[in-house]
Short mmCIF file of C-alpha atoms and ligand atoms in Angstrom, two decimals:
data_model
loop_
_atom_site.label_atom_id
_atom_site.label_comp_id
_atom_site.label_asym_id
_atom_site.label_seq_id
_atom_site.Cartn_x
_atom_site.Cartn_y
_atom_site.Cartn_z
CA UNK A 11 -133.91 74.54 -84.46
CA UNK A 12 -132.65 72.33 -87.18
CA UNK A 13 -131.90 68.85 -87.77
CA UNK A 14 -128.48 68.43 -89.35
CA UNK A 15 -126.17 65.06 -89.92
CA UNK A 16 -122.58 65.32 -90.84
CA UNK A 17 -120.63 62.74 -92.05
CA UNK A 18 -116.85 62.39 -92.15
CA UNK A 19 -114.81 59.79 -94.06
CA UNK A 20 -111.59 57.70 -93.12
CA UNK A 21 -109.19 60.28 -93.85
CA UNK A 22 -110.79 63.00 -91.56
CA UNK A 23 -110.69 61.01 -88.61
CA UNK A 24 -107.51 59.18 -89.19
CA UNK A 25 -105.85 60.02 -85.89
CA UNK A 26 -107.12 61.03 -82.52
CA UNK A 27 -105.39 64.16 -83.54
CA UNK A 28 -108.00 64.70 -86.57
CA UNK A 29 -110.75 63.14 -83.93
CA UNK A 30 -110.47 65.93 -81.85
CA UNK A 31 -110.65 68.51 -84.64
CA UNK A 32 -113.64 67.46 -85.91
CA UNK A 33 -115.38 67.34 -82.71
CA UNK A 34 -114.09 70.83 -82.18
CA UNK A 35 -115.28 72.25 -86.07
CA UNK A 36 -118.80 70.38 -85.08
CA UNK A 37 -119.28 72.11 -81.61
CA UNK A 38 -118.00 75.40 -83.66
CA UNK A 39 -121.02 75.14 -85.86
CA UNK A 40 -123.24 74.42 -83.48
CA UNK A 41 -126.60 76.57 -82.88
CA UNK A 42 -127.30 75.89 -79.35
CA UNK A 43 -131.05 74.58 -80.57
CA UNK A 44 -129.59 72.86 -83.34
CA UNK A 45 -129.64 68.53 -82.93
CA UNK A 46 -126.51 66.79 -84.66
CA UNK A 47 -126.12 63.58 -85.74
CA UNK A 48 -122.24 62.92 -86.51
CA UNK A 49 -121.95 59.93 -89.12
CA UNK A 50 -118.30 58.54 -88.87
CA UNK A 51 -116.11 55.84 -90.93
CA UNK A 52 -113.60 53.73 -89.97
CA UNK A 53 -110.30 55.56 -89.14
CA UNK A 54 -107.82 55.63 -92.05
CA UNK A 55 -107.28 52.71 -93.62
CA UNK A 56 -108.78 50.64 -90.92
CA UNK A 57 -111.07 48.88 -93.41
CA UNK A 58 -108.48 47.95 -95.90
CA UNK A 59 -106.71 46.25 -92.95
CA UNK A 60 -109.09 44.57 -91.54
CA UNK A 61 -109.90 42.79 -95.20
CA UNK A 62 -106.15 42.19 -95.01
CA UNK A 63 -105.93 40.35 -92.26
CA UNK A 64 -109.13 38.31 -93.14
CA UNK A 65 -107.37 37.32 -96.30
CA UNK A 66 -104.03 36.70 -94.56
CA UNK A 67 -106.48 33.92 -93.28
CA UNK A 68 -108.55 32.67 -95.97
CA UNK A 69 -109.22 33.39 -99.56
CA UNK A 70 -112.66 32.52 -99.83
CA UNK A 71 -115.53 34.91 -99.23
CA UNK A 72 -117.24 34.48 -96.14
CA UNK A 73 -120.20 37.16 -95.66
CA UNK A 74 -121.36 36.71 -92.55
CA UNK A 75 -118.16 36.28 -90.70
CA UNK A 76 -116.22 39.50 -92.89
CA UNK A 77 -119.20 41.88 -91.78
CA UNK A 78 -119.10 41.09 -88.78
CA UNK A 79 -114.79 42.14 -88.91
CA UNK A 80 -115.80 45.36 -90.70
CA UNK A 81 -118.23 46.84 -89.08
CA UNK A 82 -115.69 46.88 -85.70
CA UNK A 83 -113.61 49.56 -87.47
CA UNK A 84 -116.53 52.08 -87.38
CA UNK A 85 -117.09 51.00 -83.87
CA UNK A 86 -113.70 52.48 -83.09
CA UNK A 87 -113.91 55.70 -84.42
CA UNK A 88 -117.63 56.27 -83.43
CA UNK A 89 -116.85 55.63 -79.24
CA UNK A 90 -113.40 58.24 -79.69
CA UNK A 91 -115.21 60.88 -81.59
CA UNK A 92 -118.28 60.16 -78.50
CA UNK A 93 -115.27 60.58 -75.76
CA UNK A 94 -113.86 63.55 -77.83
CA UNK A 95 -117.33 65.67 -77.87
CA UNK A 96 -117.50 64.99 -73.51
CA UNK A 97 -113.87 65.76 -73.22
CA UNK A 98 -114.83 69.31 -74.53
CA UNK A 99 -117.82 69.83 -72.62
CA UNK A 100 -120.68 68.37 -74.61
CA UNK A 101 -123.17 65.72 -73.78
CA UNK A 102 -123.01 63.08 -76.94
CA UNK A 103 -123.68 59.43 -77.14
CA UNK A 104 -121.84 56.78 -79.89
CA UNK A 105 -124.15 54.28 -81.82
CA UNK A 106 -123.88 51.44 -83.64
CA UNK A 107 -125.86 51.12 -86.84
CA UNK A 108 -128.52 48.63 -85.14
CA UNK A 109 -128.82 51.23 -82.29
CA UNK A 110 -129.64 53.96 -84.62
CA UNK A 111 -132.17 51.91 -85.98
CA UNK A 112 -130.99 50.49 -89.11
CA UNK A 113 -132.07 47.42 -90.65
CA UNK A 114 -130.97 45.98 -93.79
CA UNK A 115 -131.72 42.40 -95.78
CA UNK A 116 -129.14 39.36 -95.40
CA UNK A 117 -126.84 40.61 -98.62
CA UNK A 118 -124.01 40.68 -96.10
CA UNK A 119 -121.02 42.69 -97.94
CA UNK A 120 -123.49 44.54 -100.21
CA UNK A 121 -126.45 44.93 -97.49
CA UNK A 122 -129.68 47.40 -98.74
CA UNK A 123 -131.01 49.15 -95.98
CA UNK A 124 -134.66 48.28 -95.57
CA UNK A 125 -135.66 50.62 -92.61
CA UNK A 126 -134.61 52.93 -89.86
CA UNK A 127 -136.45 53.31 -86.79
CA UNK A 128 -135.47 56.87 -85.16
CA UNK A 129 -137.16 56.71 -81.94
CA UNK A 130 -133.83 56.41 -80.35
CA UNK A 131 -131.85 58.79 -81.75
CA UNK A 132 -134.71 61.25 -80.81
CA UNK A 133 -134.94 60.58 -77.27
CA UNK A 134 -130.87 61.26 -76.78
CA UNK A 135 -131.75 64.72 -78.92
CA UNK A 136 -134.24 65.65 -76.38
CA UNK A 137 -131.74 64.70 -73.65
CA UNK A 138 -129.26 67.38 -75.32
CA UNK A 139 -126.53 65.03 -76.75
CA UNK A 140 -124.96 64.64 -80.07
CA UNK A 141 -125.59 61.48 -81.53
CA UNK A 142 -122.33 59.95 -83.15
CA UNK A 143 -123.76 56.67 -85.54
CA UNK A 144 -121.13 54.51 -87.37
CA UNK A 145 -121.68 54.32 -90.67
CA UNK A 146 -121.85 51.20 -93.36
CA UNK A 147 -123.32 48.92 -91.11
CA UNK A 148 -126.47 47.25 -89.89
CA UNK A 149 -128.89 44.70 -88.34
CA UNK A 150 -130.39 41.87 -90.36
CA UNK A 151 -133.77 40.78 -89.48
CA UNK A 152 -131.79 37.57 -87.75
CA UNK A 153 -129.68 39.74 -85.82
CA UNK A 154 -126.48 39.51 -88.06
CA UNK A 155 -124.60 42.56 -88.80
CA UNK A 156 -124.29 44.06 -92.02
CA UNK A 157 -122.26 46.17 -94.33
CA UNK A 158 -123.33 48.44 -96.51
CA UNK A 159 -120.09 48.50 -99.59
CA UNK A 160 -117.36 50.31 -99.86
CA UNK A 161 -118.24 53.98 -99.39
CA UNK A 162 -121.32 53.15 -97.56
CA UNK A 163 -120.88 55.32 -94.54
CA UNK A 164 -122.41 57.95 -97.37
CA UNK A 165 -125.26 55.76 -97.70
CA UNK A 166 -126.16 55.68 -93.50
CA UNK A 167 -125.46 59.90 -93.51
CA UNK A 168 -128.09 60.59 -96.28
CA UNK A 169 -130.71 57.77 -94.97
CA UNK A 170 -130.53 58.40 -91.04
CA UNK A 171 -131.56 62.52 -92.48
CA UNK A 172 -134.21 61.29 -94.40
CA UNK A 173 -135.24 59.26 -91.47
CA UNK A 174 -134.93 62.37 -88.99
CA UNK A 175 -136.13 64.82 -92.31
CA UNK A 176 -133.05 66.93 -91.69
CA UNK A 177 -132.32 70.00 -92.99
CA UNK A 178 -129.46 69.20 -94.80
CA UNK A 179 -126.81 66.18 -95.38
CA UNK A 180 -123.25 67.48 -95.04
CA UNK A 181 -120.58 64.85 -96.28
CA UNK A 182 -117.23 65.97 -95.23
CA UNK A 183 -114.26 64.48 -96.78
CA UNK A 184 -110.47 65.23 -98.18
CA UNK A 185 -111.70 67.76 -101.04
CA UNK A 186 -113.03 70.43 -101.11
CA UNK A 187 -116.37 69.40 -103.14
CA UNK A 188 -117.37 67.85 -106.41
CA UNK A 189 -114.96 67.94 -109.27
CA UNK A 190 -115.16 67.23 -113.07
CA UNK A 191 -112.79 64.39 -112.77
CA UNK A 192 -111.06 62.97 -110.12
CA UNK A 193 -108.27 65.48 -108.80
CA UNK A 194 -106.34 63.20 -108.15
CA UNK A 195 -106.28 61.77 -111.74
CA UNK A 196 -107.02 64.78 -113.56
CA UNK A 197 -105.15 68.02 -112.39
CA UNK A 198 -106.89 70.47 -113.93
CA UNK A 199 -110.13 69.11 -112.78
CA UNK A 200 -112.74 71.50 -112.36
CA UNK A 201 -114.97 71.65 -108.49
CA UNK A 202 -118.20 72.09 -109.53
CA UNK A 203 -120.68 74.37 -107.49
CA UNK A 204 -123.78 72.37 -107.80
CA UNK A 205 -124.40 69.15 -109.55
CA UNK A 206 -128.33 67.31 -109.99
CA UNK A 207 -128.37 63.92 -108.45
CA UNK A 208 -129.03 62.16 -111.36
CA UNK A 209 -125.64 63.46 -112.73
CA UNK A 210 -123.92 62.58 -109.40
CA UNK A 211 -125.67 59.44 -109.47
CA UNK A 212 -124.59 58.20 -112.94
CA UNK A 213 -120.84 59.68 -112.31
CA UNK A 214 -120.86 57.25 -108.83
CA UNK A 215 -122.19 54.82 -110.98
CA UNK A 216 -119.04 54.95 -113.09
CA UNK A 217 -116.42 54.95 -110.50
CA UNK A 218 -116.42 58.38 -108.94
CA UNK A 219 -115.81 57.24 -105.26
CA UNK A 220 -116.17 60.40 -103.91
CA UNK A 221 -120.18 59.75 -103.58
CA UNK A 222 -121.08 55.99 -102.77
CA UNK A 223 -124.04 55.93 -105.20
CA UNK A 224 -126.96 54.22 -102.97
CA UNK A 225 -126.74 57.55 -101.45
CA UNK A 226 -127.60 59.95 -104.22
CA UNK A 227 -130.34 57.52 -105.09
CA UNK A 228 -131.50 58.18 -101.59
CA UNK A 229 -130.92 61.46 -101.69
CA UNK A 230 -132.80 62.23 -104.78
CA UNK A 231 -135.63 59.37 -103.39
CA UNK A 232 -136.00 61.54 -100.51
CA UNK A 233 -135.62 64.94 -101.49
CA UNK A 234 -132.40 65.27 -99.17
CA UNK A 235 -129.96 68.11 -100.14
CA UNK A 236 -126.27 67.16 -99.89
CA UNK A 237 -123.47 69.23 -98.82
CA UNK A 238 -120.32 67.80 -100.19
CA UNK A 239 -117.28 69.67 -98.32
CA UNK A 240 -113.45 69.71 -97.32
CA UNK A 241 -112.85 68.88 -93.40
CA UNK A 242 -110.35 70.98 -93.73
CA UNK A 243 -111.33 74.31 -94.74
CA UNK A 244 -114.67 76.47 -94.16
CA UNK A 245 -115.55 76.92 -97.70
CA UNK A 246 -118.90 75.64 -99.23
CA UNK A 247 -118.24 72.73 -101.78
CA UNK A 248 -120.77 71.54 -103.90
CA UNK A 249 -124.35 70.81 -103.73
CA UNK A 250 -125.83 67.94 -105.06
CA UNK A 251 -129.68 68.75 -105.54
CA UNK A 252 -132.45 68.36 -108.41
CA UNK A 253 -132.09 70.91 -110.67
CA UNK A 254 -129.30 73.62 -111.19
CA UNK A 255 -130.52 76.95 -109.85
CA UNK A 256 -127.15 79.07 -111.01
CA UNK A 257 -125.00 79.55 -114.52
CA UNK A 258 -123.41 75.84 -114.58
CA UNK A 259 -126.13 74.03 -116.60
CA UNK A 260 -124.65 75.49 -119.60
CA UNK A 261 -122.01 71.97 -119.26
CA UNK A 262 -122.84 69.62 -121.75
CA UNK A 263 -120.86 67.13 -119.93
CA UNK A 264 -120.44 67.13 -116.08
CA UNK A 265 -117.80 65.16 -115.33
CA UNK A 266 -115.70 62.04 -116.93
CA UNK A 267 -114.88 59.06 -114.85
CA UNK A 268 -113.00 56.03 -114.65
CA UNK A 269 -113.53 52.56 -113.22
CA UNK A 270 -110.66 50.28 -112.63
CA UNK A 271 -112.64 47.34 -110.33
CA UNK A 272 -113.87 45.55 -113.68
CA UNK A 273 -113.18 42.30 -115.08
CA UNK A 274 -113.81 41.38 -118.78
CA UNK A 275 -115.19 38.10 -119.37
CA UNK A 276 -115.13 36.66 -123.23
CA UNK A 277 -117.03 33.44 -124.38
CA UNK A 278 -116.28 32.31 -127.63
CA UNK A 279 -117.91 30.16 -130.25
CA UNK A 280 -121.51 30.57 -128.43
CA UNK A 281 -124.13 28.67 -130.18
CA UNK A 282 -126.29 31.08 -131.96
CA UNK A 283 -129.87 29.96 -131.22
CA UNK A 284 -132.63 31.51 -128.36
CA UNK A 285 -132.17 31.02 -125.23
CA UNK A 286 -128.16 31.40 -124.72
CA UNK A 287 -127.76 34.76 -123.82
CA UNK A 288 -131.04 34.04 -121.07
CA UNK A 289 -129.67 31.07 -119.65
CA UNK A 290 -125.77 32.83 -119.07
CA UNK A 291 -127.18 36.42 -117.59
CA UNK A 292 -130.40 34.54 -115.54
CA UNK A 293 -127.37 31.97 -113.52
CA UNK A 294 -125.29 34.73 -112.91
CA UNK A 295 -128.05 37.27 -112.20
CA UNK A 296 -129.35 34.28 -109.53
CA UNK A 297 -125.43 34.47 -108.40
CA UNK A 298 -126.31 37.80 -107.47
CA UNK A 299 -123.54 38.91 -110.26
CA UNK A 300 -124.18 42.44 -111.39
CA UNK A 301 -123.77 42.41 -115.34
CA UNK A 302 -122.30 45.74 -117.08
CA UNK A 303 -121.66 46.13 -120.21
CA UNK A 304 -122.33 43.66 -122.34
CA UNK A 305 -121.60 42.67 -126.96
CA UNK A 306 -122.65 40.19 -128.47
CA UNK A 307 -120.86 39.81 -131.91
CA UNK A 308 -122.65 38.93 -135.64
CA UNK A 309 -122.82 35.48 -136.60
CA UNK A 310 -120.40 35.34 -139.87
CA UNK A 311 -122.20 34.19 -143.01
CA UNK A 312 -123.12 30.63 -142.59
CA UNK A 313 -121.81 29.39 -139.00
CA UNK A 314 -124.23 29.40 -136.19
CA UNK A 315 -121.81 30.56 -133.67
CA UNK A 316 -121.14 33.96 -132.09
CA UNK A 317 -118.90 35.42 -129.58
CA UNK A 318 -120.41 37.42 -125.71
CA UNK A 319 -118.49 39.75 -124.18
CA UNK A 320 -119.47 41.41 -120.83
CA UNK A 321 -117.86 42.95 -117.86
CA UNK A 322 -118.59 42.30 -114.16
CA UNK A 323 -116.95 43.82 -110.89
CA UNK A 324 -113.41 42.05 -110.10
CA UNK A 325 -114.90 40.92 -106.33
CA UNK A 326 -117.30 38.27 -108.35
CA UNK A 327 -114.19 36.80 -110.68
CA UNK A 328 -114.07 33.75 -108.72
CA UNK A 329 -117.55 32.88 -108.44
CA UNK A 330 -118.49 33.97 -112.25
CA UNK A 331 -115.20 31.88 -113.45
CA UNK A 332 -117.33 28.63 -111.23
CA UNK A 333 -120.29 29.52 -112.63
CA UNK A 334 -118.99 30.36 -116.34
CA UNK A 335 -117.17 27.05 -116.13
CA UNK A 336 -120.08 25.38 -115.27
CA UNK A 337 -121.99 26.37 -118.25
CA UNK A 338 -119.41 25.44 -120.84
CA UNK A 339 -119.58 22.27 -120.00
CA UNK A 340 -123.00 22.08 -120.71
CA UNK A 341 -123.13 24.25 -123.77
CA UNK A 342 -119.52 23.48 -125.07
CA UNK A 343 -118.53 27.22 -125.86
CA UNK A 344 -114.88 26.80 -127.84
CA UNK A 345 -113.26 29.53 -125.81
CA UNK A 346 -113.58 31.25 -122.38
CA UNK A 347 -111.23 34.09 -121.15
CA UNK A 348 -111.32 36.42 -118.45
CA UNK A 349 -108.80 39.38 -118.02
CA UNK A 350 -108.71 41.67 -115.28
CA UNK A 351 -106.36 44.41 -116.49
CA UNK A 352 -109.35 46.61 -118.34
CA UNK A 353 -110.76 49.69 -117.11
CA UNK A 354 -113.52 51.52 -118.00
CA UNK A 355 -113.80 55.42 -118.82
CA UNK A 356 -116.96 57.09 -119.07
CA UNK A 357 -118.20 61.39 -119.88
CA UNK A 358 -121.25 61.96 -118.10
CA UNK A 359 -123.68 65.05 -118.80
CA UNK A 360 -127.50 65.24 -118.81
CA UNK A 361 -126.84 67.71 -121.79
CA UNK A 362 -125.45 65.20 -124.22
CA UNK A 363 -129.25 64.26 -125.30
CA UNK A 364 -130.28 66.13 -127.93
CA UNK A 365 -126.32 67.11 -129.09
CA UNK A 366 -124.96 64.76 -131.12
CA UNK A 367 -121.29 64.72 -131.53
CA UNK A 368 -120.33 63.86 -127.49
CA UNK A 369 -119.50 60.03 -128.51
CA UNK A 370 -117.35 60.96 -131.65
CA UNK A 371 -115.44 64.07 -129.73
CA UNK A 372 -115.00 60.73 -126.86
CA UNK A 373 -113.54 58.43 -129.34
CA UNK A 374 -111.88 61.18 -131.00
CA UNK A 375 -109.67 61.67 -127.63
CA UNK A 376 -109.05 58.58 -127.16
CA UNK A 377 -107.80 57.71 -131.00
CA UNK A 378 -105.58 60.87 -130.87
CA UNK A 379 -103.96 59.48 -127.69
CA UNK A 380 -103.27 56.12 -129.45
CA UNK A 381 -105.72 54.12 -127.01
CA UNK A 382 -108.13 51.19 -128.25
CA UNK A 383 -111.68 51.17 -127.35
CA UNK A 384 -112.78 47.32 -126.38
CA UNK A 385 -116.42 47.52 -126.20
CA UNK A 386 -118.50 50.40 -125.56
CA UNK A 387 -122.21 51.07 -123.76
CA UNK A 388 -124.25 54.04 -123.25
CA UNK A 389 -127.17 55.41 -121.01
CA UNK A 390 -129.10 58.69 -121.75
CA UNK A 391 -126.49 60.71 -119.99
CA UNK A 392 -123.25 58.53 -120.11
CA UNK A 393 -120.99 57.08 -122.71
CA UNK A 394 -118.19 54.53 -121.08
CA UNK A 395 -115.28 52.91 -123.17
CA UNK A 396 -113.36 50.03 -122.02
CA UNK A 397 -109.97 50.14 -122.56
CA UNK A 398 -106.38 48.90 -121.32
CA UNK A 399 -106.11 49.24 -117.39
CA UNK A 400 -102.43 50.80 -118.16
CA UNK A 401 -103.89 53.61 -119.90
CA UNK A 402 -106.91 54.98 -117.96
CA UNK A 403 -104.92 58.09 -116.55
CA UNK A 404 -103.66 59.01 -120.10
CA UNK A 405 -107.62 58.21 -121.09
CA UNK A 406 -109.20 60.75 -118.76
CA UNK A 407 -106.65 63.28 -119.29
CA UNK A 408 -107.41 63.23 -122.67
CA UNK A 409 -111.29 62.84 -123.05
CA UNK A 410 -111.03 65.94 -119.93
CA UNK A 411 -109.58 68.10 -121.96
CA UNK A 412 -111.67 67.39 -125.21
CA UNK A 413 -114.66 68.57 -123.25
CA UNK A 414 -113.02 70.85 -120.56
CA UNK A 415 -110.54 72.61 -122.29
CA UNK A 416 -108.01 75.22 -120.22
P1 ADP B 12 -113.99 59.55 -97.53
O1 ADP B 12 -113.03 58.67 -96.80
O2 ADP B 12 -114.09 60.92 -96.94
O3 ADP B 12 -115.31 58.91 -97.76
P2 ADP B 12 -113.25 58.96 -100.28
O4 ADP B 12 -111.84 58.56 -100.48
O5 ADP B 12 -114.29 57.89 -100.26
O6 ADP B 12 -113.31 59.83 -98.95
O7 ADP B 12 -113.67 60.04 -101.38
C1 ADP B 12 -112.89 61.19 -101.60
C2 ADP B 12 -111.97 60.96 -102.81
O8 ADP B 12 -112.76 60.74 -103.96
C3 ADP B 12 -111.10 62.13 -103.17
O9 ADP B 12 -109.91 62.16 -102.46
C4 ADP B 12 -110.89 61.97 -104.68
O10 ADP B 12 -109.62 61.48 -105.00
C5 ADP B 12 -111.92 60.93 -105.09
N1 ADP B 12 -112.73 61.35 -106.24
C6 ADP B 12 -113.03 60.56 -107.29
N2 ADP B 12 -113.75 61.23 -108.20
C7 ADP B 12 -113.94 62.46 -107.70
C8 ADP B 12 -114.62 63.63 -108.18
N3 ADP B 12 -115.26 63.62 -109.37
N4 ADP B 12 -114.63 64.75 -107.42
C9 ADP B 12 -114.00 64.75 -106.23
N5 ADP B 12 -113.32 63.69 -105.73
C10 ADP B 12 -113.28 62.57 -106.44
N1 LIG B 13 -115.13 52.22 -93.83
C1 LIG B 13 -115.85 51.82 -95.01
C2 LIG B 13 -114.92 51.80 -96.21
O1 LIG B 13 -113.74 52.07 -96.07
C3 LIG B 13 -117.06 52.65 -95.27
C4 LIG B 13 -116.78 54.09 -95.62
O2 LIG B 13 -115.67 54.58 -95.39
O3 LIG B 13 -117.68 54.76 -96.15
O4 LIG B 13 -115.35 51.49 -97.29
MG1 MG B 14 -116.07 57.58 -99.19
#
């Protein structure tokens, strides 16, 4: 017998058309011992319309009230694919995240799961069904429903098999595995057979949405191999695992990436004395405002001013502008911008420590393509540059094929 969860994304259940085919390539692959759980997102772009329609209504955010519209798109897709499985002669049941067993804290929009009690899932097993679950959603303590982020129907596939200790994790979606770049970005992007997690981690970090990266945390937390795979076609795709077990670790970069959803925000004339830079990060850190990258310039000769620049996700704009406006008028900073059209491009690679030369072959791309680099950061196995928003495609074409050449 094994324990195996499956997961497939917007796009592969789109229509009741695609509904029905998955159903059918899940019965296909069935063992007759073997107990399924089917993870499901919302159908197409269900999601994106449903955060329409809230802002056709209002512009503020409201967290509570915009989970609870979200989560009703998985709901959809999770009783169809339920009816589709009876409708071809197998027993299944559809759950909500709560009646899977998920809890999560009160961070509605960006919830952490903080358990998941399997006892149910379990008893429809031993009663023969598959188990459909929506994914990115769950139950607060309170009772309110959550959502997990964008992407986070990843997240509830690779928890619910740690929480059953599957077998394996299989995330289906539009291609056919994990590639160097995104394919649709980057044509000659390479599909990797196997990637580690901290890789994959640090790439979903940087904007590759294939993975939503809470789960390859959780995956690597838990030990829980991940299948990433095409709906479409029966060929493995990649692996995301620990440690590379076949030729590819001889890539001294992985992948490069790009992140569009980031906002730059500038304050100018900063008084240069202890304390500033605490009192700006600690309010928006209590804002819950996730801080990226972040400069702070030299104080020229004899003025006791200096300049901050840091980036933030696009979402928290409004609030950071409240809370950044707030501050100057306590601290009297003589300039405050914030631009939205930046992006940020980033080469990832567990093999750049220990080989110099990865940053200045990066920059080197980018100067030969004519593109400025704004600010830069690094990690032990990343380098990211932001740059204009108009030129990210011409950036990751060009750092791609530095590092990846045909
Ligand atoms: P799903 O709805 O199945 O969750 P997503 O749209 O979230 O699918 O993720 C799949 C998409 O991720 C692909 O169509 C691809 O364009 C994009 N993507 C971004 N970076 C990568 C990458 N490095 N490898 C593969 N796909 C990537
Ligand atoms: N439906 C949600 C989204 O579009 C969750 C997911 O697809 O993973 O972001
Ligand atoms: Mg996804």
């Amino acid at each position: 017998m094994a324990v195996i969860v499956k997961k497939f994304g917007g796009s592969s259940v789109a229509t009741p058309d695609k509904i029905m085919a998955v159903a059918r390539r899940v019965l296909r692959e069935k063992k007759p011992d073997d107990k399924i759980v089917v993870v499901v997102s919302a159908m197409g772009d269900t999601t994106d319309d449903l955060i329409s329609l809230a802002k056709a209504i209002t512009d503020k955010t409201y967290g509570r009230e915009m989970d609870m519209l979200l989560a009703t798109g998985e709901q959809v897709s999770i009783a169809l694919l339920a009816m589709a499985f009876v409708e071809l002669g197998h027993e299944a049941v559809s759950m909500t995240g709560f009646q899977a067993g998920f809890t999560t804290n009160e961070m509605f929009n960006k919830a952490k799961i903080t358990g998941i009690n399997t006892d149910r899932i379990w008893e429809e097993f031993n009663a023969g069904k598959i188990v459909v679950v929506a994914g990115f959603q769950g139950l607060t303590q309170r009772g309110d429903i959550t959502t997990l982020g964008r992407g986070g129907s990843d997240t509830t596939a690779v928890a619910v098999a740690a929480g059953l200790k599957a077998d394996h994790c299989e995330i289906y979606t539009d291609v056919d595995g994990i590639y160097s770049s995104d394919p649709r970005v980057v044509p000659d992007a390479r599909r990797m057979k196997e990637i580690t997690y901290n890789e994959m981690l640090e790439m979903a970090r940087l904007g590759a949405g294939v993975m939503h990266p809470r789960s390859v945390e959780l995956g690597k937390h838990y030990g829980m191999p991940i299948h990433v795979r095409s709906t479409f076609t029966n060929e493995p795709g990649t692996f995301i695992r620990e440690e590379y077990t076949m030729e590819e670790k001889e890539f001294v970069i992985r992948g490069v990436t790009h992140d569009t959803n980031v906002a730059k925000i500038a304050v100018l004339g900063v008084p240069d004395q202890p304390g500033i830079a605490y009192k700006i990060f600690s309010t928006l850190a209590a804002a819950n405002i996730d801080v990226d990258m972040i400069v702070q310039s030299v104080r020229v000769m004899d003025k006791h001013i200096i300049d901050m620049v840091f980036t933030i996700a696009q979402g928290d704009v409004p609030q950071a502008k409240k809370i950044m406006e707030k501050l100057n008028s306590q601290m009297d900073f003589s300039g405050l911008k914030i631009e939205e059209n930046v992006a940020k491009v980033s080469v990832v690679g567990a093999g750049m420590l220990g080989n110099p030369g990865i940053a200045a072959a990066t920059f080197g791309a980018l100067a030969d393509a004519g593109i400025n680099i704004e600010v830069i950061s690094t990690s032990e196995i990343s380098i990211s540059c932001l740059i204009d928003s108009s030129k990210v495609k011409e950036a990751v074409n060009a750092i791609h094929s530095r590092f990846f050449p045909a």
